[in-house]
């Protein structure tokens, strides 16, 4: 999305939350850090004279997405969310759908088996009391609250063959994933399918009704007014 906006020469600013020490460079001016809730975001939109908001945050970043809906309503700015479709189970998949992190932790047997906990690093506390050998994969080295854990540091995109080898090497018995969608992280699901492993799939948070686009081109059409009033 940032590349498309930059290529079109639009005056846009890219906002990072500030969670990653070395974020990927963007072809747009970048700002880093929270806004101070929905009110802070509404103030920012007014102060910076932002005319349109594109919420291109991760599908599991529910707080900022809710704040964006509220802030745009308060400041009278149009909002669109760029959101890739969720993954859907294919034949051979053994997915157990759960609504949140807590339910995912409860769904595991707690029998000391090896679990590929592929949920990033922000919500590991929910799994801390469970008896498992955890395999974690982060984009950069970071502290975590889990006792018996092996940390793999890698940014992907990942391959099915690579993820199958990784899961075999660590004798993984269960995979926990959140339904992020997209291609960068879907190799683990194909690998689990090929190995016949069960996947605890955390479904996306429920968000307020908002306009959603699946592709940057749809966002550009909206910016240019092609589907206004539809
Ligand atoms: N959650 C995930 O699984 C995941 C995965 C990959 C990437 N990310 C990215 O990491 C960022 C943080 O994710 P999260 O799950 O912690 O978000 P979150 O729970 O929805 O948001 C928590 C707070 O972080 C700040 N924030 C979040 N995104 C921001 C942004 N793009 N620019 C400025 N402030 C932002 C906001 O602070 P204020 O209230 O102070 O404004 C927000 O209230 C998001 O931008 C998301 O796209 C998240």
Coordinates of C-alpha atoms and ligand atoms in Angstrom, one line a residue:
X1 CA 0.0 0.0 0.0
X2 CA 2.8 2.4 0.9
X3 CA 4.5 1.7 -2.4
X4 CA 1.3 2.4 -4.4
X5 CA 0.7 5.6 -2.5
X6 CA 4.3 6.8 -3.0
X7 CA 4.2 5.9 -6.7
X8 CA 1.0 7.9 -7.1
X9 CA 2.7 10.9 -5.5
X10 CA 0.1 11.2 -2.8
X11 CA 0.9 13.2 0.3
X12 CA 0.7 10.4 2.9
X13 CA 2.3 9.5 6.2
X14 CA 2.9 6.0 7.4
X15 CA 2.4 5.3 11.1
X16 CA 4.2 2.7 13.1
X17 CA 3.2 1.7 16.6
X18 CA 6.9 1.5 17.6
X19 CA 7.0 -2.2 18.7
X20 CA 9.9 -3.2 16.4
X21 CA 13.4 -1.8 17.0
X22 CA 14.4 -1.8 13.3
X23 CA 11.2 -1.5 11.3
X24 CA 11.3 -2.0 7.5
X25 CA 12.0 1.3 5.7
X26 CA 9.0 2.7 3.9
X27 CA 8.7 4.8 0.7
X28 CA 6.6 7.4 2.6
X29 CA 7.4 9.8 5.5
X30 CA 7.1 7.8 8.7
X31 CA 5.9 8.6 12.2
X32 CA 6.4 6.3 15.2
X33 CA 4.4 5.8 18.4
X34 CA 0.8 5.7 19.8
X35 CA -1.6 8.6 19.4
X36 CA -3.0 8.4 22.9
X37 CA -6.3 6.5 22.3
X38 CA -9.1 7.4 19.9
X39 CA -9.2 11.0 21.1
X40 CA -5.5 11.4 20.5
X41 CA -5.9 10.0 17.0
X42 CA -8.8 12.3 16.3
X43 CA -6.7 15.3 17.5
X44 CA -3.8 14.1 15.2
X45 CA -6.1 13.9 12.2
X46 CA -7.3 17.4 12.7
X47 CA -3.9 18.9 13.6
X48 CA -2.2 17.3 10.6
X49 CA -5.1 17.9 8.3
X50 CA -5.3 14.3 7.3
X51 CA -8.2 14.0 4.8
X52 CA -8.4 10.1 4.5
X53 CA -7.4 7.3 6.8
X54 CA -6.3 3.9 5.6
X55 CA -6.2 1.3 8.4
X56 CA -3.6 -1.2 7.1
X57 CA -2.8 -2.6 10.5
X58 CA -2.6 -6.3 11.2
X59 CA -6.0 -8.1 11.5
X60 CA -5.2 -8.8 15.2
X61 CA -4.4 -5.2 16.1
X62 CA -8.0 -4.7 17.3
X63 CA -7.4 -1.7 19.6
X64 CA -6.0 0.6 16.9
X65 CA -8.6 -0.5 14.4
X66 CA -11.4 0.3 16.9
X67 CA -9.7 3.6 17.7
X68 CA -9.5 4.4 14.0
X69 CA -13.3 3.9 13.5
X70 CA -14.0 6.1 16.6
X71 CA -11.5 8.8 15.7
X72 CA -12.6 9.1 12.1
X73 CA -16.2 9.3 13.2
X74 CA -15.3 12.0 15.7
X75 CA -13.1 14.0 13.3
X76 CA -15.4 13.5 10.3
X77 CA -12.7 11.7 8.2
X78 CA -13.5 8.9 5.8
X79 CA -11.8 5.5 6.8
X80 CA -11.0 2.4 4.8
X81 CA -9.4 -0.8 6.1
X82 CA -7.0 -2.7 4.0
X83 CA -7.4 -6.2 5.2
X84 CA -6.3 -9.4 3.6
X85 CA -8.9 -12.3 3.6
X86 CA -8.5 -14.8 6.4
X87 CA -7.1 -18.3 5.7
X88 CA -9.7 -21.1 5.2
X89 CA -9.1 -24.7 6.0
X90 CA -8.3 -27.0 3.1
X91 CA -8.9 -30.8 2.8
X92 CA -6.4 -32.5 5.2
X93 CA -6.3 -29.6 7.6
X94 CA -7.0 -30.4 11.3
X95 CA -8.0 -27.0 12.6
X96 CA -9.6 -26.3 15.9
X97 CA -11.1 -22.8 15.8
X98 CA -10.9 -20.8 19.0
X99 CA -12.0 -17.1 19.7
X100 CA -9.0 -15.8 21.6
X101 CA -5.5 -16.5 23.1
X102 CA -7.0 -17.8 26.4
X103 CA -9.1 -20.4 24.6
X104 CA -6.1 -21.4 22.5
X105 CA -4.1 -22.1 25.7
X106 CA -6.9 -24.1 27.2
X107 CA -7.3 -26.1 23.9
X108 CA -3.7 -27.5 24.3
X109 CA -3.4 -30.8 26.2
X110 CA -0.8 -29.6 28.7
X111 CA 1.1 -33.0 28.3
X112 CA 4.6 -31.6 27.9
X113 CA 4.5 -32.1 24.1
X114 CA 6.2 -29.7 21.7
X115 CA 4.1 -26.8 20.4
X116 CA 5.0 -24.3 17.6
X117 CA 3.4 -21.2 19.1
X118 CA 3.3 -19.0 16.0
X119 CA 1.5 -16.0 17.4
X120 CA 4.2 -13.4 17.6
X121 CA 5.4 -12.2 21.0
X122 CA 2.8 -9.9 22.5
X123 CA 0.3 -12.5 23.9
X124 CA 2.5 -15.3 25.2
X125 CA 1.5 -14.7 28.8
X126 CA -1.7 -16.6 28.2
X127 CA 0.4 -19.8 27.6
X128 CA 2.8 -19.3 30.5
X129 CA 1.3 -21.8 33.0
X130 CA 0.8 -24.7 30.5
X131 CA 3.1 -27.7 30.4
X132 CA 4.6 -27.7 26.9
X133 CA 8.0 -27.4 25.2
X134 CA 7.4 -24.2 23.2
X135 CA 8.9 -23.3 19.8
X136 CA 8.7 -19.5 19.2
X137 CA 9.5 -17.6 16.0
X138 CA 10.1 -13.8 16.3
X139 CA 11.3 -11.3 13.8
X140 CA 14.0 -10.1 16.2
X141 CA 15.5 -11.3 19.5
X142 CA 13.1 -10.4 22.4
X143 CA 12.3 -11.4 25.9
X144 CA 9.4 -13.8 26.5
X145 CA 7.6 -15.1 29.6
X146 CA 7.8 -18.9 28.7
X147 CA 10.0 -21.3 30.6
X148 CA 10.7 -24.2 28.3
X149 CA 11.1 -22.4 25.0
X150 CA 13.3 -22.4 21.9
X151 CA 13.4 -19.1 20.0
X152 CA 13.9 -19.0 16.3
X153 CA 14.7 -15.5 14.9
X154 CA 13.6 -15.1 11.3
X155 CA 11.5 -12.6 9.4
X156 CA 10.2 -14.8 6.6
X157 CA 8.6 -15.2 4.1
X158 CA 8.8 -18.9 5.1
X159 CA 8.7 -22.0 2.8
X160 CA 6.6 -25.1 3.3
X161 CA 9.8 -27.3 3.0
X162 CA 11.6 -25.1 5.5
X163 CA 8.7 -25.1 8.0
X164 CA 8.2 -28.9 7.6
X165 CA 11.9 -29.4 8.4
X166 CA 11.7 -27.1 11.4
X167 CA 8.6 -28.8 12.8
X168 CA 10.2 -32.3 12.3
X169 CA 13.5 -31.1 14.0
X170 CA 11.6 -29.9 17.0
X171 CA 9.2 -32.9 17.1
X172 CA 6.3 -30.5 17.0
X173 CA 2.9 -32.1 18.0
X174 CA 0.7 -29.0 17.9
X175 CA 0.7 -25.7 16.0
X176 CA -1.0 -22.5 17.4
X177 CA -1.6 -19.8 14.8
X178 CA -3.7 -16.7 14.6
X179 CA -5.7 -16.3 11.4
X180 CA -3.7 -13.5 9.9
X181 CA -4.2 -14.4 6.3
X182 CA -1.7 -13.5 3.5
X183 CA 1.2 -15.4 2.1
X184 CA 4.2 -14.5 4.3
X185 CA 3.2 -16.8 7.2
X186 CA 0.9 -19.4 5.6
X187 CA 3.7 -22.0 5.0
X188 CA 3.4 -23.3 8.5
X189 CA -0.2 -24.2 7.8
X190 CA 0.7 -26.2 4.7
X191 CA 3.5 -27.8 6.6
X192 CA 1.2 -28.8 9.4
X193 CA -1.2 -30.2 6.8
X194 CA 1.5 -32.2 5.2
X195 CA 2.7 -33.6 8.5
X196 CA -0.9 -34.3 9.7
X197 CA -0.5 -32.0 12.7
X198 CA -3.4 -30.3 14.5
X199 CA -3.6 -26.5 14.4
X200 CA -5.3 -24.4 17.1
X201 CA -6.5 -21.5 14.9
X202 CA -7.3 -18.3 16.7
X203 CA -10.0 -16.4 14.9
X204 CA -9.8 -12.7 14.3
X205 CA -11.1 -10.1 16.8
X206 CA -14.6 -8.8 16.0
X207 CA -14.4 -5.2 14.8
X208 CA -17.0 -2.5 14.3
X209 CA -18.6 -2.2 10.8
X210 CA -16.2 -0.3 8.5
X211 CA -15.4 -0.1 4.8
X212 CA -12.9 -2.9 3.9
X213 CA -10.7 -3.4 0.8
X214 CA -8.7 -6.5 0.2
X215 CA -6.2 -5.0 -2.3
X216 CA -4.4 -1.6 -2.5
X217 CA -6.0 -1.0 -5.9
X218 CA -9.4 -0.9 -4.2
X219 CA -8.1 1.6 -1.7
X220 CA -6.8 3.8 -4.5
X221 CA -10.1 3.7 -6.3
X222 CA -11.8 4.8 -3.1
X223 CA -9.2 7.6 -2.6
X224 CA -10.0 8.8 -6.1
X225 CA -13.7 8.7 -5.4
X226 CA -14.5 6.0 -7.9
X227 CA -16.9 4.2 -5.5
X228 CA -18.1 7.1 -3.4
X229 CA -21.7 6.8 -2.3
X230 CA -21.8 3.1 -3.2
Ligands
LIG1 N1 -1.2 -7.8 16.7 C1 -0.5 -8.5 15.8 O1 -0.7 -9.7 15.7 C2 0.4 -7.8 14.9 C3 1.2 -8.6 14.0 C4 2.0 -7.9 13.1 C5 2.1 -6.5 13.2 N2 1.3 -5.8 14.0 C6 1.4 -4.4 14.0 O2 1.9 -3.9 15.2 C7 1.3 -2.7 15.6 C8 0.8 -2.9 17.1 O3 0.0 -4.0 17.1 P1 -0.9 -4.3 18.4 O4 -1.6 -5.6 18.2 O5 -0.1 -4.0 19.6 O6 -2.0 -3.1 18.3 P2 -3.3 -2.8 19.1 O7 -3.4 -3.7 20.3 O8 -4.4 -2.7 18.2 O9 -2.9 -1.3 19.6 C9 -2.4 -1.0 20.8 C10 -2.0 0.5 20.8 O10 -0.8 0.6 20.0 C11 -0.8 1.9 19.3 N3 -0.8 1.6 17.9 C12 -1.1 0.4 17.2 N4 -0.9 0.5 15.9 C13 -0.4 1.7 15.7 C14 0.1 2.4 14.5 N5 0.1 1.8 13.3 N6 0.5 3.7 14.7 C15 0.5 4.3 15.9 N7 0.1 3.7 17.0 C16 -0.3 2.4 16.9 C17 -2.1 2.5 19.7 O11 -1.7 3.4 20.8 P3 -2.5 4.7 21.2 O12 -3.8 4.2 21.8 O13 -1.6 5.4 22.1 O14 -2.8 5.4 19.9 C18 -3.0 1.4 20.2 O15 -4.0 1.8 21.1 C19 0.1 -2.5 14.7 O16 0.4 -1.4 13.9 C20 0.0 -3.8 13.9 O17 -0.3 -3.5 12.6 C21 0.5 -6.4 14.9

